[in-house]
Each structure stands twice: as C-alpha cells, then as structure tokens.
Amino acid sequence: MSDRSVLAVNGGSSSLKCGLFTASDSPEPLETFNLPIDSDEPNALVACLQSVLTQISAEHGAQSLIAIGHRVVHGGDNYDGPVMVGARVMKRLEDFVSLAPLHQPANLELIRYCERACPGVPQVACFDTAFHRGMPAVARSYALPRELTDAGVHAYGFHGLSYEYVWEQLQAPDARAADKRIIIAHLGAGASLCAIKDGRSIATTMGFSTADGLPMATRTGSIDPGVLVHLMREHAMQVEDLERLIYRDGGLKGMSGISGSLVELRASSCPQALEAIDYFVYRVVREIGSLTAALEGLDMLVFTGGIGANDPSIRQQVTDRLRWLGDDLDVCAVPANEEAMIAAHTLRVLNGEKPANQEGG
C-alpha cells in the first residue's frame, strides 16, 4: 500500500481502541481495533498495542505510518490543544499521574512504547481536558483558599475528545446546533456529562480528577469529602487505600459487590445489582438537572459512550425520569469515535496548525 496513514491510539480504563486513518485533509478510516483489557497495568495495554502495530506493519507496510496520535487524559493548564511530544512534554504530563491514575500512566507508557517501536515517527498528544479549557471561571472553581486555586486545584473536565467529536457530528447535518443548549452524556466504564452552549463547554461533571461526578464501573463519582476524612480517622486508611477505593474498588463494582459491568449486573438476581443500576440512573438524571440549570434550559440530550450509545434500556430509564423537561426535548444517540478526533488533531499538528495558548517542547 503506497498511501500514508495515521494511527490513533486510545488507551482507556477498560480497553485499547486504535484507528488507522488516511493521512488526508479529511481522514478516512482504514481499519479499527478494539481490544478489551483484563488488567489495569499499563503493560497490558502495551502488549495489545504491540499486536496492533505488528498487524499494521504486515498489512500496510512498516513505513506506512507518518504519525501516531495518542489520547492523553490530563493536560493540566499547560495545553489547550494537541502538541507534538518531546522530552519536556512528557515530563510535564508525568506531573498529572496522581490526578488520573487509571489513565495517565498507561497513556504515557503507550507513547514511550511507540517511540521505541516506531523511531522517527512523530508522536502527538491529544488531551481530554482541552475541550473544557474555555469553561467560565465560576464552573472551574472550588471554594478553596485562592493560593490553592492558583496552584492548579480547580476543575479541568475530561472526556473532551469524545465531546468534541459528538459536537462536530451534531453540527454536520444541522448548523442550527450551535444555537441549541445541549447536554452530552458520555456513559461507559468512565462516565460524565457536559453542558454545551454556543459550541463551548460551560460545565461538566468531572472536575479536578477523573473520579468526580457520576458513579462509574469502579470509580465512586462525587463523594462527601468528609467521608474520606472519616475513613482516615476511624478506619486507618492511608492515601493509597483511599485512592484504590475511589478509583478501583468503588462505583458499580463496589456498590453491588458483583461487577462494574451493567450487562453482568442485569444478569444477576442479587438485589444489590439492581440497587447499583438504580443509583447510576438516579445520578445521571440528577446531574442532567444540574447542568440544565447551568444552561438555563435544555434543547437536546445526546447519549454516547459504550453504555450511552449501545444500551437503550439505560437511555429509556433516564429519559422516563426527565419528562418534566417537556415533550420538545430532542434526544438522540451518537456512537463515540475519539480515534477520529485524535487522527484529525494529529494531522493538524503535522501541518503546523497549533492553538495559540500552549506550551510545546
């Protein structure tokens, strides 16, 4: 094959998704890879990526890739758009590992592996936080002393690549989407909601970390900070214990005592399974109400993500509890495709298009 291509690498909390795209002004998909991950260790993702690169080399040639784009969950205040990866960038991104322990270590390890496996091929980091950089200050702030806010303790927001892709899909057939008040529900192993007005993120349920907001497969979502203080004092929990509870042992898995998978919970006759599903739906509906207030109304609700786009039962349970919003609410589902967004961003960087407010190197 003579055509050059771009590989998009999307390492998530439960899977590795990759997409091979044409290196054209409008990237077209050539091949997709979706590999479930049984372990939360970065090496499990690396092994899957190794098999993807081996297959690409065999089918398309070792020299076909002109760049590799990576989903990186946290870009902090340093980056408001994609950036070519260098030593300085990697060093900065390592500072955010504690804010996204399920994702950031794996994201960075995938970049390191690609640098070794494909020497000389440019690596581009595309950030989940970038889409939310324009949120109003009131939506980014916590009621903390100013010096902590100035030190970076504020809401960042995540799932931005997914929200950006869905927003572009909504605009394509309907230019009037820009005038609508929209909530996008990215529901999967990781879950969040985003309120969009005038094409911009104005509020989102994930904040300082990827553990905030909705309950997820293994993440608690929002929790009274007093609970954590109590667990430290009365249950002798240390920082590492709390981190594991919040990111790996909480959520639907912790609440049910069975699994973080909605499919497995539905198949169970255990009452705790039903309680976990009900709690998930309750929190989604409650947070939609909160974001509707931030938008001062709601015109469109869009579901995406593994659950949002593929689980009509959850969508129905949510919309049944939103009848108070009226009959005019437009509801739809859009399959997630973060890989397409990563490929597009990667090509823009290769073509020299860089956002104004970003530190490179």
Tab-separated table of C-alpha atoms in Angstrom:
chain	number	residue	atom	x	y	z
A	1	MET	CA	0.000	0.000	0.000
A	2	SER	CA	1.500	3.342	-1.065
A	3	ASP	CA	-0.821	5.672	0.848
A	4	ARG	CA	0.498	7.014	4.109
A	5	SER	CA	-1.585	6.720	7.246
A	6	VAL	CA	-2.035	7.988	10.788
A	7	LEU	CA	-2.622	5.754	13.792
A	8	ALA	CA	-4.858	6.966	16.619
A	9	VAL	CA	-4.214	5.274	19.971
A	10	ASN	CA	-6.927	5.465	22.629
A	11	GLY	CA	-5.952	3.748	25.856
A	12	GLY	CA	-8.957	3.701	28.194
A	13	SER	CA	-9.713	2.247	31.598
A	14	SER	CA	-11.151	-0.985	30.172
A	15	SER	CA	-9.958	-1.246	26.576
A	16	LEU	CA	-7.449	-0.224	23.941
A	17	LYS	CA	-9.055	1.278	20.865
A	18	CYS	CA	-6.984	2.143	17.829
A	19	GLY	CA	-7.915	3.514	14.447
A	20	LEU	CA	-5.850	3.642	11.270
A	21	PHE	CA	-6.778	6.619	9.071
A	22	THR	CA	-5.727	8.050	5.736
A	23	ALA	CA	-3.321	10.986	6.005
A	24	SER	CA	-5.659	13.332	4.136
A	25	ASP	CA	-7.418	16.622	4.830
A	26	SER	CA	-10.487	14.620	5.835
A	27	PRO	CA	-9.070	11.430	7.401
A	28	GLU	CA	-10.942	8.303	6.351
A	29	PRO	CA	-10.887	5.129	8.477
A	30	LEU	CA	-8.864	2.234	7.083
A	31	GLU	CA	-9.020	-0.177	9.991
A	32	THR	CA	-10.215	-0.248	13.588
A	33	PHE	CA	-9.041	-2.229	16.598
A	34	ASN	CA	-10.958	-2.653	19.854
A	35	LEU	CA	-9.207	-4.840	22.415
A	36	PRO	CA	-10.596	-5.392	25.929
A	37	ILE	CA	-8.095	-5.126	28.763
A	38	ASP	CA	-8.314	-7.573	31.669
A	39	SER	CA	-5.643	-5.860	33.768
A	40	ASP	CA	-5.264	-2.283	34.964
A	41	GLU	CA	-1.494	-2.455	34.442
A	42	PRO	CA	-0.027	-0.298	31.635
A	43	ASN	CA	1.888	-3.322	30.322
A	44	ALA	CA	-1.415	-4.996	29.402
A	45	LEU	CA	-2.190	-2.088	27.074
A	46	VAL	CA	1.336	-2.150	25.665
A	47	ALA	CA	1.011	-5.839	24.764
A	48	CYS	CA	-2.217	-5.109	22.893
A	49	LEU	CA	-0.663	-2.136	21.091
A	50	GLN	CA	2.280	-4.303	20.079
A	51	SER	CA	-0.096	-6.697	18.328
A	52	VAL	CA	-1.830	-3.769	16.590
A	53	LEU	CA	1.458	-2.380	15.253
A	54	THR	CA	2.534	-5.841	14.123
A	55	GLN	CA	-0.704	-6.254	12.174
A	56	ILE	CA	-0.426	-2.796	10.605
A	57	SER	CA	3.152	-3.494	9.521
A	58	ALA	CA	2.147	-6.821	7.978
A	59	GLU	CA	-0.880	-5.463	6.119
A	60	HIS	CA	0.193	-1.937	5.193
A	61	GLY	CA	3.978	-1.907	5.392
A	62	ALA	CA	6.389	-0.812	8.090
A	63	GLN	CA	6.796	2.653	6.527
A	64	SER	CA	3.100	3.458	6.150
A	65	LEU	CA	2.719	5.453	9.381
A	66	ILE	CA	3.580	9.143	9.171
A	67	ALA	CA	2.439	9.900	12.743
A	68	ILE	CA	0.825	8.373	15.807
A	69	GLY	CA	-1.716	10.335	17.827
A	70	HIS	CA	-2.445	9.467	21.439
A	71	ARG	CA	-5.311	10.167	23.765
A	72	VAL	CA	-3.836	11.661	26.929
A	73	VAL	CA	-6.387	12.177	29.671
A	74	HIS	CA	-4.812	15.088	31.543
A	75	GLY	CA	-3.076	18.098	30.043
A	76	GLY	CA	-3.467	20.364	33.061
A	77	ASP	CA	-3.224	24.104	32.455
A	78	ASN	CA	-0.276	23.619	30.104
A	79	TYR	CA	-2.115	22.599	26.940
A	80	ASP	CA	-5.339	23.766	25.350
A	81	GLY	CA	-4.813	21.679	22.224
A	82	PRO	CA	-2.785	18.835	20.723
A	83	VAL	CA	1.007	19.016	20.855
A	84	MET	CA	3.982	17.202	19.397
A	85	VAL	CA	5.529	15.058	22.109
A	86	GLY	CA	9.059	15.751	23.276
A	87	ALA	CA	11.001	15.217	26.484
A	88	ARG	CA	9.661	18.411	28.085
A	89	VAL	CA	6.067	17.498	27.280
A	90	MET	CA	6.476	14.005	28.755
A	91	LYS	CA	7.976	15.432	31.926
A	92	ARG	CA	5.050	17.816	32.376
A	93	LEU	CA	2.479	15.117	31.738
A	94	GLU	CA	4.014	12.882	34.369
A	95	ASP	CA	3.041	15.536	36.932
A	96	PHE	CA	-0.617	14.671	36.351
A	97	VAL	CA	-0.359	10.931	37.050
A	98	SER	CA	-1.850	11.319	40.528
A	99	LEU	CA	-4.881	13.142	39.065
A	100	ALA	CA	-5.698	10.356	36.603
A	101	PRO	CA	-4.112	7.162	37.991
A	102	LEU	CA	-6.300	4.845	35.896
A	103	HIS	CA	-5.303	6.520	32.635
A	104	GLN	CA	-2.276	8.796	32.656
A	105	PRO	CA	0.385	6.141	33.420
A	106	ALA	CA	-0.945	3.926	30.635
A	107	ASN	CA	-1.276	6.838	28.185
A	108	LEU	CA	2.351	7.806	28.736
A	109	GLU	CA	3.602	4.226	28.587
A	110	LEU	CA	1.883	3.788	25.210
A	111	ILE	CA	3.702	6.869	23.917
A	112	ARG	CA	7.044	5.540	25.186
A	113	TYR	CA	6.409	2.188	23.541
A	114	CYS	CA	5.575	3.817	20.195
A	115	GLU	CA	8.758	5.893	20.399
A	116	ARG	CA	10.736	2.659	20.780
A	117	ALA	CA	8.768	0.616	18.248
A	118	CYS	CA	8.488	3.348	15.605
A	119	PRO	CA	11.622	5.501	15.906
A	120	GLY	CA	11.425	8.727	13.978
A	121	VAL	CA	7.628	8.654	13.674
A	122	PRO	CA	6.159	11.810	15.273
A	123	GLN	CA	4.044	11.264	18.385
A	124	VAL	CA	1.207	13.709	19.097
A	125	ALA	CA	-0.618	14.048	22.417
A	126	CYS	CA	-4.328	14.920	22.249
A	127	PHE	CA	-5.897	15.917	25.550
A	128	ASP	CA	-9.247	15.092	27.118
A	129	THR	CA	-9.019	18.268	29.174
A	130	ALA	CA	-8.519	20.656	26.226
A	131	PHE	CA	-12.201	20.910	25.222
A	132	HIS	CA	-13.077	22.325	28.644
A	133	ARG	CA	-10.358	24.968	28.820
A	134	GLY	CA	-12.850	27.695	27.929
A	135	MET	CA	-15.264	26.931	30.752
A	136	PRO	CA	-16.316	30.005	32.749
A	137	ALA	CA	-14.220	30.649	35.857
A	138	VAL	CA	-17.230	30.019	38.077
A	139	ALA	CA	-17.526	26.492	36.650
A	140	ARG	CA	-13.816	25.785	37.119
A	141	SER	CA	-13.518	26.989	40.709
A	142	TYR	CA	-13.803	25.361	44.113
A	143	ALA	CA	-14.484	27.200	47.360
A	144	LEU	CA	-10.858	26.947	48.456
A	145	PRO	CA	-8.229	29.475	49.508
A	146	ARG	CA	-7.025	31.432	46.488
A	147	GLU	CA	-3.469	30.141	46.723
A	148	LEU	CA	-4.687	26.569	46.178
A	149	THR	CA	-6.730	27.606	43.154
A	150	ASP	CA	-3.712	29.436	41.757
A	151	ALA	CA	-1.669	26.273	42.294
A	152	GLY	CA	-3.958	24.349	39.929
A	153	VAL	CA	-6.549	22.915	42.317
A	154	HIS	CA	-9.623	23.551	40.182
A	155	ALA	CA	-11.938	21.692	37.819
A	156	TYR	CA	-10.460	20.583	34.492
A	157	GLY	CA	-13.100	18.325	32.956
A	158	PHE	CA	-12.464	15.189	30.911
A	159	HIS	CA	-13.830	13.081	28.009
A	160	GLY	CA	-13.177	16.170	25.893
A	161	LEU	CA	-12.168	14.254	22.757
A	162	SER	CA	-15.488	12.418	22.864
A	163	TYR	CA	-17.481	15.604	23.407
A	164	GLU	CA	-15.639	17.396	20.619
A	165	TYR	CA	-16.318	14.554	18.184
A	166	VAL	CA	-20.019	14.360	19.070
A	167	TRP	CA	-20.369	18.125	18.796
A	168	GLU	CA	-18.872	18.038	15.284
A	169	GLN	CA	-21.284	15.246	14.311
A	170	LEU	CA	-24.247	17.312	15.525
A	171	GLN	CA	-23.106	20.326	13.520
A	172	ALA	CA	-22.564	18.426	10.278
A	173	PRO	CA	-26.250	17.908	9.373
A	174	ASP	CA	-27.638	20.855	11.339
A	175	ALA	CA	-25.847	24.185	11.517
A	176	ARG	CA	-28.527	25.308	13.977
A	177	ALA	CA	-26.994	23.013	16.595
A	178	ALA	CA	-24.740	25.932	17.539
A	179	ASP	CA	-27.802	27.770	18.849
A	180	LYS	CA	-29.029	24.889	20.987
A	181	ARG	CA	-28.487	24.178	24.666
A	182	ILE	CA	-27.052	20.670	24.653
A	183	ILE	CA	-26.070	18.081	27.238
A	184	ILE	CA	-23.913	15.192	26.046
A	185	ALA	CA	-23.895	12.105	28.255
A	186	HIS	CA	-20.710	10.077	27.799
A	187	LEU	CA	-21.663	6.877	29.606
A	188	GLY	CA	-19.270	3.943	29.760
A	189	ALA	CA	-16.808	2.401	32.202
A	190	GLY	CA	-15.919	6.053	32.725
A	191	ALA	CA	-18.912	8.391	32.720
A	192	SER	CA	-19.528	12.119	32.663
A	193	LEU	CA	-21.879	14.776	31.320
A	194	CYS	CA	-21.071	18.033	29.547
A	195	ALA	CA	-23.235	21.125	29.060
A	196	ILE	CA	-22.567	22.860	25.720
A	197	LYS	CA	-23.751	26.322	24.735
A	198	ASP	CA	-22.648	28.201	21.617
A	199	GLY	CA	-20.410	25.236	20.832
A	200	ARG	CA	-18.451	25.585	24.083
A	201	SER	CA	-18.249	23.509	27.228
A	202	ILE	CA	-19.735	25.612	30.014
A	203	ALA	CA	-19.931	22.943	32.737
A	204	THR	CA	-19.130	19.261	33.180
A	205	THR	CA	-19.497	16.676	35.924
A	206	MET	CA	-15.866	15.576	36.115
A	207	GLY	CA	-13.716	18.147	37.849
A	208	PHE	CA	-10.190	18.074	39.280
A	209	SER	CA	-9.873	14.348	38.644
A	210	THR	CA	-11.495	11.565	36.640
A	211	ALA	CA	-13.145	10.264	39.816
A	212	ASP	CA	-15.637	13.124	40.155
A	213	GLY	CA	-19.280	13.312	39.156
A	214	LEU	CA	-21.220	10.221	38.099
A	215	PRO	CA	-20.652	6.769	39.603
A	216	MET	CA	-18.711	4.614	37.151
A	217	ALA	CA	-17.688	0.992	36.738
A	218	THR	CA	-15.117	1.129	39.543
A	219	ARG	CA	-14.947	4.848	40.409
A	220	THR	CA	-17.092	6.332	43.166
A	221	GLY	CA	-18.012	9.572	41.479
A	222	SER	CA	-18.879	12.503	43.740
A	223	ILE	CA	-18.496	11.727	47.411
A	224	ASP	CA	-18.667	13.906	50.519
A	225	PRO	CA	-15.038	14.801	51.327
A	226	GLY	CA	-15.936	14.314	54.969
A	227	VAL	CA	-16.294	10.601	54.223
A	228	LEU	CA	-12.628	10.442	53.272
A	229	VAL	CA	-11.573	12.243	56.450
A	230	HIS	CA	-13.723	9.805	58.440
A	231	LEU	CA	-12.138	6.798	56.735
A	232	MET	CA	-8.684	8.118	57.556
A	233	ARG	CA	-9.507	8.744	61.203
A	234	GLU	CA	-11.796	5.842	62.038
A	235	HIS	CA	-10.653	3.146	59.599
A	236	ALA	CA	-6.939	3.999	59.498
A	237	MET	CA	-6.959	4.348	55.729
A	238	GLN	CA	-3.852	5.795	54.134
A	239	VAL	CA	-3.618	7.779	50.886
A	240	GLU	CA	-3.012	4.628	48.853
A	241	ASP	CA	-6.063	2.951	50.415
A	242	LEU	CA	-8.290	5.911	49.595
A	243	GLU	CA	-7.002	6.109	46.040
A	244	ARG	CA	-7.767	2.455	45.440
A	245	LEU	CA	-11.232	2.850	46.981
A	246	ILE	CA	-12.063	5.897	44.858
A	247	TYR	CA	-10.704	4.641	41.532
A	248	ARG	CA	-10.753	0.838	41.608
A	249	ASP	CA	-12.990	-0.566	44.341
A	250	GLY	CA	-15.916	1.879	44.280
A	251	GLY	CA	-18.593	2.639	41.709
A	252	LEU	CA	-20.984	-0.042	40.468
A	253	LYS	CA	-18.454	-2.730	41.378
A	254	GLY	CA	-18.185	-1.601	44.979
A	255	MET	CA	-21.868	-0.859	45.456
A	256	SER	CA	-23.050	-4.171	44.041
A	257	GLY	CA	-20.219	-6.331	45.299
A	258	ILE	CA	-20.523	-8.141	41.964
A	259	SER	CA	-19.225	-6.245	38.963
A	260	GLY	CA	-18.817	-2.833	37.370
A	261	SER	CA	-20.454	-4.085	34.167
A	262	LEU	CA	-24.107	-3.170	33.637
A	263	VAL	CA	-24.530	-6.296	31.497
A	264	GLU	CA	-23.402	-8.515	34.367
A	265	LEU	CA	-25.461	-6.571	36.896
A	266	ARG	CA	-28.633	-7.001	34.842
A	267	ALA	CA	-27.985	-10.720	34.596
A	268	SER	CA	-27.727	-11.008	38.376
A	269	SER	CA	-30.652	-11.796	40.662
A	270	CYS	CA	-28.890	-10.151	43.599
A	271	PRO	CA	-30.822	-7.098	44.911
A	272	GLN	CA	-27.564	-5.158	45.261
A	273	ALA	CA	-27.157	-5.346	41.482
A	274	LEU	CA	-30.483	-3.603	40.912
A	275	GLU	CA	-29.629	-1.022	43.563
A	276	ALA	CA	-26.390	-0.179	41.755
A	277	ILE	CA	-28.186	0.262	38.413
A	278	ASP	CA	-30.865	2.430	40.020
A	279	TYR	CA	-28.224	4.583	41.685
A	280	PHE	CA	-26.399	5.056	38.376
A	281	VAL	CA	-29.593	6.193	36.628
A	282	TYR	CA	-30.550	8.402	39.575
A	283	ARG	CA	-27.210	10.212	39.494
A	284	VAL	CA	-27.317	10.664	35.706
A	285	VAL	CA	-30.794	12.209	35.946
A	286	ARG	CA	-29.823	14.367	38.911
A	287	GLU	CA	-26.724	15.722	37.171
A	288	ILE	CA	-28.688	16.403	33.983
A	289	GLY	CA	-30.956	18.558	36.134
A	290	SER	CA	-27.955	20.427	37.483
A	291	LEU	CA	-26.472	21.063	34.040
A	292	THR	CA	-29.881	22.106	32.710
A	293	ALA	CA	-29.870	24.828	35.358
A	294	ALA	CA	-26.383	25.912	34.240
A	295	LEU	CA	-27.651	26.101	30.649
A	296	GLU	CA	-30.875	27.842	31.732
A	297	GLY	CA	-32.833	25.239	29.810
A	298	LEU	CA	-32.226	22.220	27.593
A	299	ASP	CA	-32.931	21.685	23.893
A	300	MET	CA	-31.036	18.464	23.164
A	301	LEU	CA	-29.794	15.455	25.126
A	302	VAL	CA	-27.213	13.289	23.374
A	303	PHE	CA	-26.033	9.887	24.580
A	304	THR	CA	-22.630	8.497	23.649
A	305	GLY	CA	-20.039	6.057	25.000
A	306	GLY	CA	-20.256	2.284	25.348
A	307	ILE	CA	-23.362	2.448	27.541
A	308	GLY	CA	-24.864	5.673	26.250
A	309	ALA	CA	-24.878	4.710	22.574
A	310	ASN	CA	-25.475	0.963	22.947
A	311	ASP	CA	-27.798	0.497	25.935
A	312	PRO	CA	-31.361	1.563	25.038
A	313	SER	CA	-32.615	0.382	28.431
A	314	ILE	CA	-30.458	2.906	30.303
A	315	ARG	CA	-31.425	5.646	27.852
A	316	GLN	CA	-35.097	4.855	28.410
A	317	GLN	CA	-34.734	4.814	32.187
A	318	VAL	CA	-33.054	8.202	32.087
A	319	THR	CA	-35.485	9.877	29.687
A	320	ASP	CA	-38.508	8.453	31.544
A	321	ARG	CA	-37.373	10.435	34.585
A	322	LEU	CA	-36.867	13.597	32.556
A	323	ARG	CA	-40.449	14.051	31.381
A	324	TRP	CA	-40.623	17.235	33.419
A	325	LEU	CA	-38.398	18.813	30.754
A	326	GLY	CA	-41.316	18.647	28.319
A	327	ASP	CA	-42.133	16.952	25.052
A	328	ASP	CA	-39.920	19.182	22.920
A	329	LEU	CA	-36.643	17.762	24.195
A	330	ASP	CA	-34.621	16.315	21.314
A	331	VAL	CA	-32.950	13.037	22.361
A	332	CYS	CA	-30.514	11.051	20.248
A	333	ALA	CA	-27.535	8.694	20.446
A	334	VAL	CA	-24.202	9.188	18.657
A	335	PRO	CA	-21.551	6.432	18.719
A	336	ALA	CA	-18.287	7.608	20.245
A	337	ASN	CA	-15.261	7.896	17.971
A	338	GLU	CA	-12.431	9.510	19.871
A	339	GLU	CA	-9.986	7.898	17.449
A	340	ALA	CA	-11.316	10.001	14.544
A	341	MET	CA	-10.841	13.152	16.621
A	342	ILE	CA	-7.301	12.104	17.561
A	343	ALA	CA	-6.421	11.462	13.904
A	344	ALA	CA	-7.763	14.872	12.849
A	345	HIS	CA	-5.850	16.665	15.617
A	346	THR	CA	-2.657	14.769	14.781
A	347	LEU	CA	-2.773	15.814	11.151
A	348	ARG	CA	-3.389	19.445	12.137
A	349	VAL	CA	-0.261	19.387	14.272
A	350	LEU	CA	1.749	17.838	11.443
A	351	ASN	CA	0.507	20.606	9.161
A	352	GLY	CA	1.723	23.234	11.582
A	353	GLU	CA	-1.651	24.239	13.000
A	354	LYS	CA	-1.188	24.895	16.733
A	355	PRO	CA	-3.507	26.598	19.217
A	356	ALA	CA	-2.346	29.984	20.480
A	357	ASN	CA	-2.133	29.143	24.190
A	358	GLN	CA	0.035	26.083	24.530
A	359	GLU	CA	3.496	25.222	25.720
A	360	GLY	CA	5.415	22.974	23.360
A	361	GLY	CA	8.707	21.117	23.582
